[in-house]
Short mmCIF file of C-alpha atoms and ligand atoms in Angstrom, two decimals:
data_model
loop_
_atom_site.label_atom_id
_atom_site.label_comp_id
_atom_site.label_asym_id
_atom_site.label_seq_id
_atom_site.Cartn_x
_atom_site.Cartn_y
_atom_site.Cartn_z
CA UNK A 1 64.52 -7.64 -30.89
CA UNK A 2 61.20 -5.33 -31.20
CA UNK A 3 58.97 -8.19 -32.72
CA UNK A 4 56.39 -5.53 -32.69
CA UNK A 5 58.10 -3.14 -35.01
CA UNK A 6 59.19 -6.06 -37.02
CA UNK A 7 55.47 -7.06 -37.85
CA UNK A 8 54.58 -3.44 -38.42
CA UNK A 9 52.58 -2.89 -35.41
CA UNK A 10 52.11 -1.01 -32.58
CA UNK A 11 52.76 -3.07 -28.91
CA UNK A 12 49.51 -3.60 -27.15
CA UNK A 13 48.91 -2.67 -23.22
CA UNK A 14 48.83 0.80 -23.86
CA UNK A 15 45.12 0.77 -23.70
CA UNK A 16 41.91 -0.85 -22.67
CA UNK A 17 38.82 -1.29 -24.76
CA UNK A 18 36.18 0.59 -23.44
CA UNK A 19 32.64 -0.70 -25.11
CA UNK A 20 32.05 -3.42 -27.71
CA UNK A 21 30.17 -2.37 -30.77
CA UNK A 22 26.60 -2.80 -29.88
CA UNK A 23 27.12 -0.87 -26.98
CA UNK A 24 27.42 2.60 -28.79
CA UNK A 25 24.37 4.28 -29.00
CA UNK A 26 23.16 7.65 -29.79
CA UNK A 27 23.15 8.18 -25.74
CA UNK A 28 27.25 8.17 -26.04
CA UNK A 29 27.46 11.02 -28.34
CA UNK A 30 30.02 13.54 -26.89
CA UNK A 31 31.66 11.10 -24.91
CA UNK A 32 35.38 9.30 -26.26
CA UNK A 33 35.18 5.81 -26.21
CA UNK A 34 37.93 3.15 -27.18
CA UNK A 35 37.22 -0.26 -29.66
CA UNK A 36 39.16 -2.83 -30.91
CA UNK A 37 38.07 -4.90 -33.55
CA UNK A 38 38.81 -6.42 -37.11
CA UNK A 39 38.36 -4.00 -40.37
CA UNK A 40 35.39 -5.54 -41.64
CA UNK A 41 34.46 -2.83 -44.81
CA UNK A 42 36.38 0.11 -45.51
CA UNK A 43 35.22 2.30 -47.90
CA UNK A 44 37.12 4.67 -49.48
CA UNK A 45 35.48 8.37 -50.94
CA UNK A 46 38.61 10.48 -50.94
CA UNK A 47 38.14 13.30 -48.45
CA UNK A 48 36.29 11.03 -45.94
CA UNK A 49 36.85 6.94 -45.45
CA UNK A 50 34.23 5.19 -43.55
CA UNK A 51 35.83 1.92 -41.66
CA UNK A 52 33.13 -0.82 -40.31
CA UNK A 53 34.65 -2.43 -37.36
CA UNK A 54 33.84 -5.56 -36.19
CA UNK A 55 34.17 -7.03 -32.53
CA UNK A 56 32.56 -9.59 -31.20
CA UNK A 57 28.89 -8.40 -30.79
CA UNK A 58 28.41 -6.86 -34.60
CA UNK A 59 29.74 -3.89 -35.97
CA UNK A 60 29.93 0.19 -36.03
CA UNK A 61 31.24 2.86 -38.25
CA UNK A 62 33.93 4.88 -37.71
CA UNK A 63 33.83 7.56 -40.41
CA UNK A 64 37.38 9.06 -41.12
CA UNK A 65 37.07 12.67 -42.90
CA UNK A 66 40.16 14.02 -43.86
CA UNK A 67 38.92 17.67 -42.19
CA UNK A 68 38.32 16.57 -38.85
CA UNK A 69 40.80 14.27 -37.79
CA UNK A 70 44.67 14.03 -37.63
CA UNK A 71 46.50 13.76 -40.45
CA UNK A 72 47.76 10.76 -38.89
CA UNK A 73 44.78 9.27 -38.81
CA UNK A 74 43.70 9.75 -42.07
CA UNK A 75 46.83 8.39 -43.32
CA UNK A 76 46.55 4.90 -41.21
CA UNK A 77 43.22 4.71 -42.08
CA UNK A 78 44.24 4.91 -45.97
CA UNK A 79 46.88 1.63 -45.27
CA UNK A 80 44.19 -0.70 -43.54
CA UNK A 81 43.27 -4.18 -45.75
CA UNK A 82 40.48 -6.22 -44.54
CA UNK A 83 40.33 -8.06 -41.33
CA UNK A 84 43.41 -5.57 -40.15
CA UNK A 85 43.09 -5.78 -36.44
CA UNK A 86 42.88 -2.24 -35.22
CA UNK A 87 41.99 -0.42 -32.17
CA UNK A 88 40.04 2.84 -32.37
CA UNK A 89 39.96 5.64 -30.23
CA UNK A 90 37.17 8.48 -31.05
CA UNK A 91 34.50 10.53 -29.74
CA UNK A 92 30.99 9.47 -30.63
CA UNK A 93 28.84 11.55 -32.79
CA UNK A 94 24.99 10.78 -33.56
CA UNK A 95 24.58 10.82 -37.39
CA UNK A 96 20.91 9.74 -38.76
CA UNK A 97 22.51 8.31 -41.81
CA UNK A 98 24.87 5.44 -39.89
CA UNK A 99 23.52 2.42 -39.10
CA UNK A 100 23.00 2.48 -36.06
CA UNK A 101 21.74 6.12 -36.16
CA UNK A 102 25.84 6.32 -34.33
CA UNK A 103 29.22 6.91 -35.79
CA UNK A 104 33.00 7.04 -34.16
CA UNK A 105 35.22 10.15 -35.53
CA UNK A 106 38.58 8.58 -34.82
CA UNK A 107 41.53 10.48 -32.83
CA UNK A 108 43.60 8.09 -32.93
CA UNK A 109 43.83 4.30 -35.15
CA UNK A 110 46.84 2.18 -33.86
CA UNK A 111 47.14 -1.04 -35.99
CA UNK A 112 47.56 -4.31 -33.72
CA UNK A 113 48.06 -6.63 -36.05
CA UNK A 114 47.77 -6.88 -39.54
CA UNK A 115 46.04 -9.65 -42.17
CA UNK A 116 47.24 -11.12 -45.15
CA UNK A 117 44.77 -11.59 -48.28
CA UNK A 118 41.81 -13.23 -47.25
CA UNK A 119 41.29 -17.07 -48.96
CA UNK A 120 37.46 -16.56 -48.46
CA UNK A 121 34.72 -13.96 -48.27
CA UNK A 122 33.47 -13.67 -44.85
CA UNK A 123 31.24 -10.13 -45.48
CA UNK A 124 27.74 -10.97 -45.54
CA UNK A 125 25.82 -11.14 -48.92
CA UNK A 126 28.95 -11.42 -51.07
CA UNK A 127 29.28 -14.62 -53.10
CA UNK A 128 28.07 -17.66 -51.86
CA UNK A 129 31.38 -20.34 -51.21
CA UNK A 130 30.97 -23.81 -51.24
CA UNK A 131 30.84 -25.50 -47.98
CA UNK A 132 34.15 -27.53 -48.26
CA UNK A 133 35.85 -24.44 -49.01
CA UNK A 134 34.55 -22.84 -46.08
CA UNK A 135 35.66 -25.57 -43.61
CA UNK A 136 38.80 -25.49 -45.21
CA UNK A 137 38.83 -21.80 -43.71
CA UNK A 138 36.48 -22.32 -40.75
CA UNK A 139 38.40 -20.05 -38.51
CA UNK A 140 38.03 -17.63 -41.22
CA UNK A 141 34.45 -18.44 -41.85
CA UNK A 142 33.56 -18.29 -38.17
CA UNK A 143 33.98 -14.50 -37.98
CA UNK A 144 31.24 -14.37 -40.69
CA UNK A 145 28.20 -13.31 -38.38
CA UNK A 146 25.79 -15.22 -38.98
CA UNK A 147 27.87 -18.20 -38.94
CA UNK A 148 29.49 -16.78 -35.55
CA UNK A 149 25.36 -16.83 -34.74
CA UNK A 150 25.06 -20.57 -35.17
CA UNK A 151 27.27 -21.47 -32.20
CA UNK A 152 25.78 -18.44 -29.90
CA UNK A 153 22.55 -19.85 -29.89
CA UNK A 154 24.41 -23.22 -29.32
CA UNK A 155 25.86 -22.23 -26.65
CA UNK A 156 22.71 -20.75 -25.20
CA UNK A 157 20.42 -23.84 -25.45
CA UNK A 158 22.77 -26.08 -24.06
CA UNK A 159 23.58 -23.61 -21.29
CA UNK A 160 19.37 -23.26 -20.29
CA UNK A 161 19.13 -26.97 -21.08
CA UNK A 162 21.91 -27.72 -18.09
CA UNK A 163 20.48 -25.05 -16.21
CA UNK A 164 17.13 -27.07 -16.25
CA UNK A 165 18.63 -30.26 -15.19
CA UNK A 166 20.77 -28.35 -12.45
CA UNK A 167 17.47 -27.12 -11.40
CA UNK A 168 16.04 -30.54 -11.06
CA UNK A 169 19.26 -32.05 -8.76
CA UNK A 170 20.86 -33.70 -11.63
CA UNK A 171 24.99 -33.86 -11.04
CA UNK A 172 27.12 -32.83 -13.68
CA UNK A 173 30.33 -35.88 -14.68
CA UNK A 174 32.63 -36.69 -16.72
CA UNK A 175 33.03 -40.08 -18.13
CA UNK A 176 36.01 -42.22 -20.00
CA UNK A 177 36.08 -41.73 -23.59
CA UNK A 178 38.82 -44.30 -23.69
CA UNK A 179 36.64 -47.45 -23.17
CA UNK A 180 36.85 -51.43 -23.55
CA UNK A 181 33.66 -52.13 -25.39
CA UNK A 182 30.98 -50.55 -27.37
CA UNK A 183 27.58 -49.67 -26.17
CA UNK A 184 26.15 -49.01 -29.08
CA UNK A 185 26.71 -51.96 -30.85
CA UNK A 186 30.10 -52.75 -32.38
CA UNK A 187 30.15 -51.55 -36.28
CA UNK A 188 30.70 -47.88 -35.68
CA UNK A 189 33.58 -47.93 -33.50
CA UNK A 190 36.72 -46.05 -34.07
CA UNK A 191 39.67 -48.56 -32.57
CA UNK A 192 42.82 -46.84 -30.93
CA UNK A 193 45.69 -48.66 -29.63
CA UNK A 194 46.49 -48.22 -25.72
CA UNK A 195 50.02 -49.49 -25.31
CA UNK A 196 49.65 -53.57 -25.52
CA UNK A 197 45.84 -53.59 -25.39
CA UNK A 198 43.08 -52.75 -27.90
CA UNK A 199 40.30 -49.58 -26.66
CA UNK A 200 37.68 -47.67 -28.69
CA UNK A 201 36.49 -44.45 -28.98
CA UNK A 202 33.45 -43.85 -26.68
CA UNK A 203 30.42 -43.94 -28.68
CA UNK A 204 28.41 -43.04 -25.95
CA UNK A 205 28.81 -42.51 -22.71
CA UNK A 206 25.47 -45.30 -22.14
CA UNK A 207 27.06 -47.71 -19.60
CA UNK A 208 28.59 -45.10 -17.31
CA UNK A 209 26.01 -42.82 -17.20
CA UNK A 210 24.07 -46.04 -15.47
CA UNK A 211 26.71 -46.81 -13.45
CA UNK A 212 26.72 -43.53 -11.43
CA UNK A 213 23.39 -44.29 -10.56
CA UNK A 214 23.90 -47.52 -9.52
CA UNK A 215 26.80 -45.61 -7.31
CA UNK A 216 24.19 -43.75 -5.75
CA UNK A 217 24.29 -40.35 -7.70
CA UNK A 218 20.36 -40.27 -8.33
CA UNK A 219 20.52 -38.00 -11.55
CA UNK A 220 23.25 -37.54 -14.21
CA UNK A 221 24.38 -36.03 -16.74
CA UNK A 222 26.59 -35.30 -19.62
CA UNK A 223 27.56 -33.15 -22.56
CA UNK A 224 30.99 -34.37 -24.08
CA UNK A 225 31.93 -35.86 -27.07
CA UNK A 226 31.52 -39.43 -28.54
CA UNK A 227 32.54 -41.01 -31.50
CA UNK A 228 31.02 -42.68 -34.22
CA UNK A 229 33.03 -44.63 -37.05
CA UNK A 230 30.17 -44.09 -39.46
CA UNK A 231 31.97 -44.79 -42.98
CA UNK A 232 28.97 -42.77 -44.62
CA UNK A 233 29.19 -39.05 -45.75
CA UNK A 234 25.19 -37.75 -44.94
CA UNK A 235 24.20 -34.29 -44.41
CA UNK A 236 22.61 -35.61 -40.65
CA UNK A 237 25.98 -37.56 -39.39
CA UNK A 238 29.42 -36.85 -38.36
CA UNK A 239 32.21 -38.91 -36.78
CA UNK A 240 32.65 -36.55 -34.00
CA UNK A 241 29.60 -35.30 -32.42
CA UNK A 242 28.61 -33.85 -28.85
CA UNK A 243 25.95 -35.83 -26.88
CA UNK A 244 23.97 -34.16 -24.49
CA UNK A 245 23.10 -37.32 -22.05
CA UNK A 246 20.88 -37.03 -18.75
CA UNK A 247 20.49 -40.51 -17.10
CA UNK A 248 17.36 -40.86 -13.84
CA UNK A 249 16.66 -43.07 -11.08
CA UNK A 250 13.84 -44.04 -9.33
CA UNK A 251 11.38 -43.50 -12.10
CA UNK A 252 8.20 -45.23 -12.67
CA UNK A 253 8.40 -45.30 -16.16
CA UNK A 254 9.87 -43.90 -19.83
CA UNK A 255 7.12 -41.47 -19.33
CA UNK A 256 9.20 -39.93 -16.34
CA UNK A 257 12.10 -39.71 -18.63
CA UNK A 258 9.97 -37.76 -21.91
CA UNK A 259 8.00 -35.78 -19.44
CA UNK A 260 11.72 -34.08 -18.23
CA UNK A 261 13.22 -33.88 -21.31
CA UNK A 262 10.22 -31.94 -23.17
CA UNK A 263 10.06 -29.85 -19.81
CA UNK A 264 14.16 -28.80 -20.45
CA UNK A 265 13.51 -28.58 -24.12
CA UNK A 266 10.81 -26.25 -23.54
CA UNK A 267 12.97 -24.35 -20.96
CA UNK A 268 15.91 -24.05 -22.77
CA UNK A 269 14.07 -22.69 -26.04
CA UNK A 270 12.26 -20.03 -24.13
CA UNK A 271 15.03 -18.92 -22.91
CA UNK A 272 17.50 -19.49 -24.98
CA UNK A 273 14.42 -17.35 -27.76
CA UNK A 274 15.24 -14.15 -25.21
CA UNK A 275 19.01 -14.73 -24.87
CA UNK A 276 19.71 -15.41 -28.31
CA UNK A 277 17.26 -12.90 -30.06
CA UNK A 278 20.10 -10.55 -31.84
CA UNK A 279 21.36 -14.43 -32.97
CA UNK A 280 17.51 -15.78 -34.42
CA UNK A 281 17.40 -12.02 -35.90
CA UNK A 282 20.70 -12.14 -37.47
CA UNK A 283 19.73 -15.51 -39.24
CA UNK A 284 16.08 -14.05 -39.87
CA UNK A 285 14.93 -17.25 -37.47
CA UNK A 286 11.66 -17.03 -35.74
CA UNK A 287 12.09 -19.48 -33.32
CA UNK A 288 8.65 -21.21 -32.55
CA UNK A 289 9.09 -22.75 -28.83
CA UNK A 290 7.29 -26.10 -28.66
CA UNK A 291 4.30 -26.62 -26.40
CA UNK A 292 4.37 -28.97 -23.32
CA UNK A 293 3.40 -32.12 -24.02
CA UNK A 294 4.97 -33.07 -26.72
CA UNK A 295 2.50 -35.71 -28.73
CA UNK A 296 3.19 -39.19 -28.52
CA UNK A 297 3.00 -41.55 -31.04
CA UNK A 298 3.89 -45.76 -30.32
CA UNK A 299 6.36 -46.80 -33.37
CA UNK A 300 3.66 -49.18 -34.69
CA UNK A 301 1.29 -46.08 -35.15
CA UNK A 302 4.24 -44.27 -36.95
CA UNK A 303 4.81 -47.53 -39.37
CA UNK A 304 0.89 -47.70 -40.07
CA UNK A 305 1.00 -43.92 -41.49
CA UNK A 306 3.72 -44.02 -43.19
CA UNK A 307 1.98 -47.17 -44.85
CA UNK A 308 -0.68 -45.25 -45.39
CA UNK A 309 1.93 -42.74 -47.57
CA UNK A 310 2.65 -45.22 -49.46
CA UNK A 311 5.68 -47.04 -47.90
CA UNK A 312 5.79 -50.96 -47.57
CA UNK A 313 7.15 -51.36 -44.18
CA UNK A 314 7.40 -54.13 -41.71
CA UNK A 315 7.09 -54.12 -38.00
CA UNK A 316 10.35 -54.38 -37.69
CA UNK A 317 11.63 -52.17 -40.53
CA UNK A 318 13.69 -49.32 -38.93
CA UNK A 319 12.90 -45.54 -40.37
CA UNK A 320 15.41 -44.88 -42.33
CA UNK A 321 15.92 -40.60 -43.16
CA UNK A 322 13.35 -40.60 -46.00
CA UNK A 323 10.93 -42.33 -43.35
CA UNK A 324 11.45 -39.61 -40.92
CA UNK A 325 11.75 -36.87 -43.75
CA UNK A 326 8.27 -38.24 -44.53
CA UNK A 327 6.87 -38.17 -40.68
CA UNK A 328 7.88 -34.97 -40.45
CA UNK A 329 5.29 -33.59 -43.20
CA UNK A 330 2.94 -36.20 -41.70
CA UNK A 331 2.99 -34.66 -37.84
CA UNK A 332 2.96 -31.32 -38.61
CA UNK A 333 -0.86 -32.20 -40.46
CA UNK A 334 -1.85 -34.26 -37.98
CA UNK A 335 -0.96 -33.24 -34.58
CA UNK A 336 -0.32 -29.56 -35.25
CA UNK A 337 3.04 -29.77 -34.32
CA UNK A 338 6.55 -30.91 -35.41
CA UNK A 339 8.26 -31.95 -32.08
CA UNK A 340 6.94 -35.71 -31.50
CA UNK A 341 7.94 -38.61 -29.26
CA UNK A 342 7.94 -42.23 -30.84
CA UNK A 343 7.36 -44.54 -28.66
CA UNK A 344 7.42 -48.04 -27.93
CA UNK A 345 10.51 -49.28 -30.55
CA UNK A 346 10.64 -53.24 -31.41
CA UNK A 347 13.15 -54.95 -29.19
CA UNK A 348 15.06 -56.06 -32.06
CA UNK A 349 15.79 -52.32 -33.14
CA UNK A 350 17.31 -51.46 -29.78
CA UNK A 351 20.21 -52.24 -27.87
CA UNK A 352 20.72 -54.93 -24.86
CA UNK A 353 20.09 -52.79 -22.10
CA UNK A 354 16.52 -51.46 -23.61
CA UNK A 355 13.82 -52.99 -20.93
CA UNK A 356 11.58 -54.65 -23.11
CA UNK A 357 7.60 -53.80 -22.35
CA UNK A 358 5.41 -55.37 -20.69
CA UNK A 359 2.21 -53.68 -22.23
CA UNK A 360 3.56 -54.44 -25.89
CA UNK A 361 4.56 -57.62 -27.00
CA UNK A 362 8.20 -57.78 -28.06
CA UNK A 363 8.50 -54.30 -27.72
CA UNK A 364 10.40 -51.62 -25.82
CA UNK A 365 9.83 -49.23 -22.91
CA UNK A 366 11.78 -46.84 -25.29
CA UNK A 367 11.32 -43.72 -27.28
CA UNK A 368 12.76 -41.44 -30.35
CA UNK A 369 12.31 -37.86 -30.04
CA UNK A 370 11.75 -36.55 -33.62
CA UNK A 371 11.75 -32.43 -34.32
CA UNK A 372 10.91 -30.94 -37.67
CA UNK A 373 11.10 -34.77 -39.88
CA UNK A 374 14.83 -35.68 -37.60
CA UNK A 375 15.53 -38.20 -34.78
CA UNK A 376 17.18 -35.62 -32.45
CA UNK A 377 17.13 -37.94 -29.35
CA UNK A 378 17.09 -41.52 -28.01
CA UNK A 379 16.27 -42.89 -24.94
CA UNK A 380 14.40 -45.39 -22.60
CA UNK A 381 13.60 -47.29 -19.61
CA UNK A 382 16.51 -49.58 -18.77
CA UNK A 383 16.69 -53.09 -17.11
CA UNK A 384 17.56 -52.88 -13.85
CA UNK A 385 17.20 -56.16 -13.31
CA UNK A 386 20.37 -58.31 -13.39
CA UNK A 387 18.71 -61.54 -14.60
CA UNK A 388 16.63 -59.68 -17.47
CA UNK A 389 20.05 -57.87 -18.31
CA UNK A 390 22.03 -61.22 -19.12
CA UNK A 391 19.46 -62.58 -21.12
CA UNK A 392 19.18 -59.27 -23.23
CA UNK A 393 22.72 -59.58 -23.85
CA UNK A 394 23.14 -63.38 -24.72
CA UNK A 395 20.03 -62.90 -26.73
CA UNK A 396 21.75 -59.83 -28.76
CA UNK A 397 24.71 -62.28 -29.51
CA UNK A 398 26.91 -61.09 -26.74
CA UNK A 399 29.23 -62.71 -24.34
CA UNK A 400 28.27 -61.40 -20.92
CA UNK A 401 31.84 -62.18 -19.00
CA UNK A 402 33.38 -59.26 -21.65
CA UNK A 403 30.61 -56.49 -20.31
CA UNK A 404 31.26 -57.39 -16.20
CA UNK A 405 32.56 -54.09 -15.50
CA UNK A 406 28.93 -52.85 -16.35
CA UNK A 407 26.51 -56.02 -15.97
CA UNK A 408 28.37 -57.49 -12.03
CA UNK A 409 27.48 -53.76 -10.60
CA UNK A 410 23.83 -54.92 -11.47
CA UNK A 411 23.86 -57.76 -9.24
CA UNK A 412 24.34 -55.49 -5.92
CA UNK A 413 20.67 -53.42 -5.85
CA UNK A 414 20.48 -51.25 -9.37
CA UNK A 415 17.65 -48.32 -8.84
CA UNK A 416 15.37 -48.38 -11.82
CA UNK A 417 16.42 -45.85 -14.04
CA UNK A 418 16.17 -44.51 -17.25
CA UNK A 419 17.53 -41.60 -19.67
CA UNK A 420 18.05 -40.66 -22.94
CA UNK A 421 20.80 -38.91 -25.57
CA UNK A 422 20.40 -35.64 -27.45
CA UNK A 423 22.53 -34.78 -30.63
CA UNK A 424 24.27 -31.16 -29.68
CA UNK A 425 24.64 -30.54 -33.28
CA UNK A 426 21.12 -32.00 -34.75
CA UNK A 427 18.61 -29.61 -32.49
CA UNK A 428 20.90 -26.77 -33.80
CA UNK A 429 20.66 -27.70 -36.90
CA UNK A 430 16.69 -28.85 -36.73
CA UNK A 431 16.08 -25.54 -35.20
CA UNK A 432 17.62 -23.09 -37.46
CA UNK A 433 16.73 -24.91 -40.28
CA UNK A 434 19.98 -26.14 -41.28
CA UNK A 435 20.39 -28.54 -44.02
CA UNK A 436 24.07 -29.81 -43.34
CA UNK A 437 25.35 -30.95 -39.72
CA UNK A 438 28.66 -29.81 -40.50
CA UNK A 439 27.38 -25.86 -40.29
CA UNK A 440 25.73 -27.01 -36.89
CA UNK A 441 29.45 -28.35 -35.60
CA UNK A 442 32.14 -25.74 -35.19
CA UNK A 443 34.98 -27.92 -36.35
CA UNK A 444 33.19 -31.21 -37.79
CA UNK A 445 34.69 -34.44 -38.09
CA UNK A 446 34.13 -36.75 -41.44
CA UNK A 447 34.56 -39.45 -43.69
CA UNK A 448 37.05 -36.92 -45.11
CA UNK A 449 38.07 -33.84 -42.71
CA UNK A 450 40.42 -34.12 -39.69
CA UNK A 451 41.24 -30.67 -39.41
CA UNK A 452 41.36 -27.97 -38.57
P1 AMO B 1 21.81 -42.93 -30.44
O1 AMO B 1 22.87 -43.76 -31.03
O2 AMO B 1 20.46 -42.99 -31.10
O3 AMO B 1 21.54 -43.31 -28.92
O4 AMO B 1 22.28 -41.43 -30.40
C1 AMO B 1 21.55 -40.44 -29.70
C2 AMO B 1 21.44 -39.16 -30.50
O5 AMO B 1 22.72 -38.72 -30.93
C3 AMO B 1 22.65 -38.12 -32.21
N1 AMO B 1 23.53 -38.84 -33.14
C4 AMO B 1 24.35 -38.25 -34.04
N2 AMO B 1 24.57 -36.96 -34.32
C5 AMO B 1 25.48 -36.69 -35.28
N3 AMO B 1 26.20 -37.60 -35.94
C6 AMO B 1 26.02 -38.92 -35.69
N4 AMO B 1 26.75 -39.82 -36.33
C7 AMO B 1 25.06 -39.29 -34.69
N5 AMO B 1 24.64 -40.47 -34.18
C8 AMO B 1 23.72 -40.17 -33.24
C9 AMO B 1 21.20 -38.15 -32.62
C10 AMO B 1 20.65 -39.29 -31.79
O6 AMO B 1 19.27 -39.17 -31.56
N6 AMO B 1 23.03 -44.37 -25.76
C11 AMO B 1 21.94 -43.94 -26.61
C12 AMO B 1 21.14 -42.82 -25.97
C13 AMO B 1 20.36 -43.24 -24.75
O7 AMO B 1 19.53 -44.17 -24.87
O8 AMO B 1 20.58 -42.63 -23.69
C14 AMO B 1 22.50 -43.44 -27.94
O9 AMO B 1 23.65 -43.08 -28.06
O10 AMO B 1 20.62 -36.91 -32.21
#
């Protein structure tokens, strides 16, 4: 059976793109070239059709007039719908008026697949669709452009941001996401069953991440996804969310661990501002790359302004999002700048294997990295020490003998170490100004959405 002819289309392999879109420029003009894209506008003025085709890197016009190009031509060109996948062969003429100051005059259209009636809108500028709808269709909504954008620049600042830590002899792995217990603390854990036993969803790869150094990897690091059985629907968390985790040894302090992280941050915006620039001016971003050092700021410091606001808080209080809505108008004022570390978090607001401080009664050798009024990252110091470890964990309410797989390892010569975990989708969404995670995740998992 010809399951091409059935679907109406011509068999592929009889050809081979030759440039994507952005690559034809008024230098080509005179030369035949061959695209394949999706029809993306067609416009239709009787005696000449203009066709905007759409590949991967934007989009060029192939003008169709009836005159100058095979009758055949003309007459495919009059059956294409939108989003008809099509490959074009033509010669490239300059023409002031096109876009690009560059046009394709087709000899030849063969149709490689075709599309059915589009659920959504996915040309730029026509009506806005709710974002439910559009997840609904996020394959759809993903050839949009500037949603296509989102994930480019993704892409790029986690690429520079490994390239950093490659850089600095940090080891890629890959850790269980099937575990035993939680790191995080227990009430956000998604529960799966694994044959007789009970596991969890990894809510962070925390524990491992140590372990590797205790195994004599030095420096560590992660990007995979955890999981988070938050049973709240907020525009800042999702169920499913990639961490971006780097874990050190032989540091002398949490200093060791900010002073790296703004140092990759800083990296991977430069050049992640150069790689991505078609991306930032797609979305009409001008991304502003922070400065190194980042300013500090010890959590009591950030309580006492935000007192000074007008909130009532407590030492012990966590910031809730309105608090660090509220810091981020606050920084920005009084530092000059919107990327700042808090320091220094109460030992009661941070998990067992936080190493408490010894310069700041009853609080922590940790840290919050907040960018543009969002926690994008956690991290710390952590106790080394096997002693200090059980007591954390007794004194957090926990039963030591069901952590042994991560506290024994501890009793056999643990480097001091420290590290920290960055929210993949948050510094998107923080840096191109994003108001819902979900448009920061390609695929996001919620309170409500398992697929697609
Ligand atoms: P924490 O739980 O603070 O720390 O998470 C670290 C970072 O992950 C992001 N994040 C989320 N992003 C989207 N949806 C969520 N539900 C969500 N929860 C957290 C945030 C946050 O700053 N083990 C420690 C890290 C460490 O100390 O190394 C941890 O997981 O950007």
């Amino acid at each position: 059976m010809d399951f091409y002819k059935t679907a109406g289309v011509v068999p592929i392999g009889s050809e081979q793109r030759t440039h994507f879109s952005n690559q034809i420029t008024p230098e080509l003009a005179g030369t035949q070239v061959i695209l394949m894209g999706w029809t993306h506008i067609l416009r239709d003025k009787g005696k000449i059709k203009f066709l905007v085709l759409r590949d991967e890197h934007g989009t060029v016009q192939v003008a169709i007039p009836q005159k100058k190009v095979p009758a055949e031509v003309f007459e495919v060109a009059g059956q294409l719908k939108p989003e008809t996948v099509v490959a074009v062969h033509g010669d490239v003429v300059a023409s002031p008026q096109a876009p690009n100051g560059v046009e394709i005059v087709p000899t030849r259209i063969r149709v490689l697949n075709t599309a059915d009636r589009l659920p959504i809108d996915i040309v730029e500028g026509k009506v806005d669709i709710d974002l439910d709808t559009r997840l609904n269709h996020r394959i759809l909504d993903l050839r949009k452009p500037t949603i296509n954008a989102i994930f480019r620049i993704q892409h790029s600042l986690v690429r520079y941001a490994r390239e950093y830590l490659e850089k600095n002899d940090f080891v890629e792995i890959h850790t269980p996401k099937l575990v035993a217990e939680a790191t995080e603390g227990g009430a956000d854990l998604f529960e799966v069953k694994y044959f007789e036993k009970k596991a969890y969803l990894a809510q962070s790869p925390q524990f491992y991440k140590q372990l590797m150094l205790l195994a004599g990897f030095g420096r560590v690091f992660e990007i995979a996804p955890v999981f988070r059985a938050e049973k709240h629907n907020t525009r800042r968390h999702i169920n499913e969310y990639t961490s971006f985790d780097f874990e050190m040894a032989w540091i002398s302090g949490v200093e060791d661990v900010m002073k790296m992280e703004e140092r990759m941050l800083n990296y991977s915006f430069e050049k992640t501002k150069k790689a991505a620039a078609h991306e930032f001016a797609q979305l009409g971003i001008d991304l502003k790359v922070p400065r190194v050092p980042f300013k500090r700021v010890k959590y009591v410091e950030a309580i006492g302004l935000l007192n000074n606001a007008g909130k009532e808080l407590a030492i012990n209080d966590d910031l809730d999002p309105e608090c660090e809505q509220l810091l981020g108008q606050i920084f920005p004022e009084k530092y000059g700048t919107d990327m700042v570390f808090i320091t220094h978090y109460p030992l009661e607001l941070r998990p067992a294997y936080t190493m408490p401080s010894l310069t700041d009664e009853g609080m922590t050798e940790s840290f919050d990295l907040t960018y543009k009024g969002m926690e994008i990252t956690t991290g710390g110091q952590r106790i080394h020490l096997y002693d200090l470890l059980i007591e954390r964990f007794k004194a957090k309410g926990f039963n030591p003998p069901d952590f042994s797989f991560y506290l024994d390892p501890f009793k056999y010569g643990a480097p001091p170490h420290g590290g920290l975990g960055l929210g993949v989708e948050r510094l998107t969404m923080q840096i191109l100004g994003i108001d819902n995670i979900r448009e920061a995740t390609l695929l996001p998992r919620d309170r409500d959405r398992l697929t697609p």
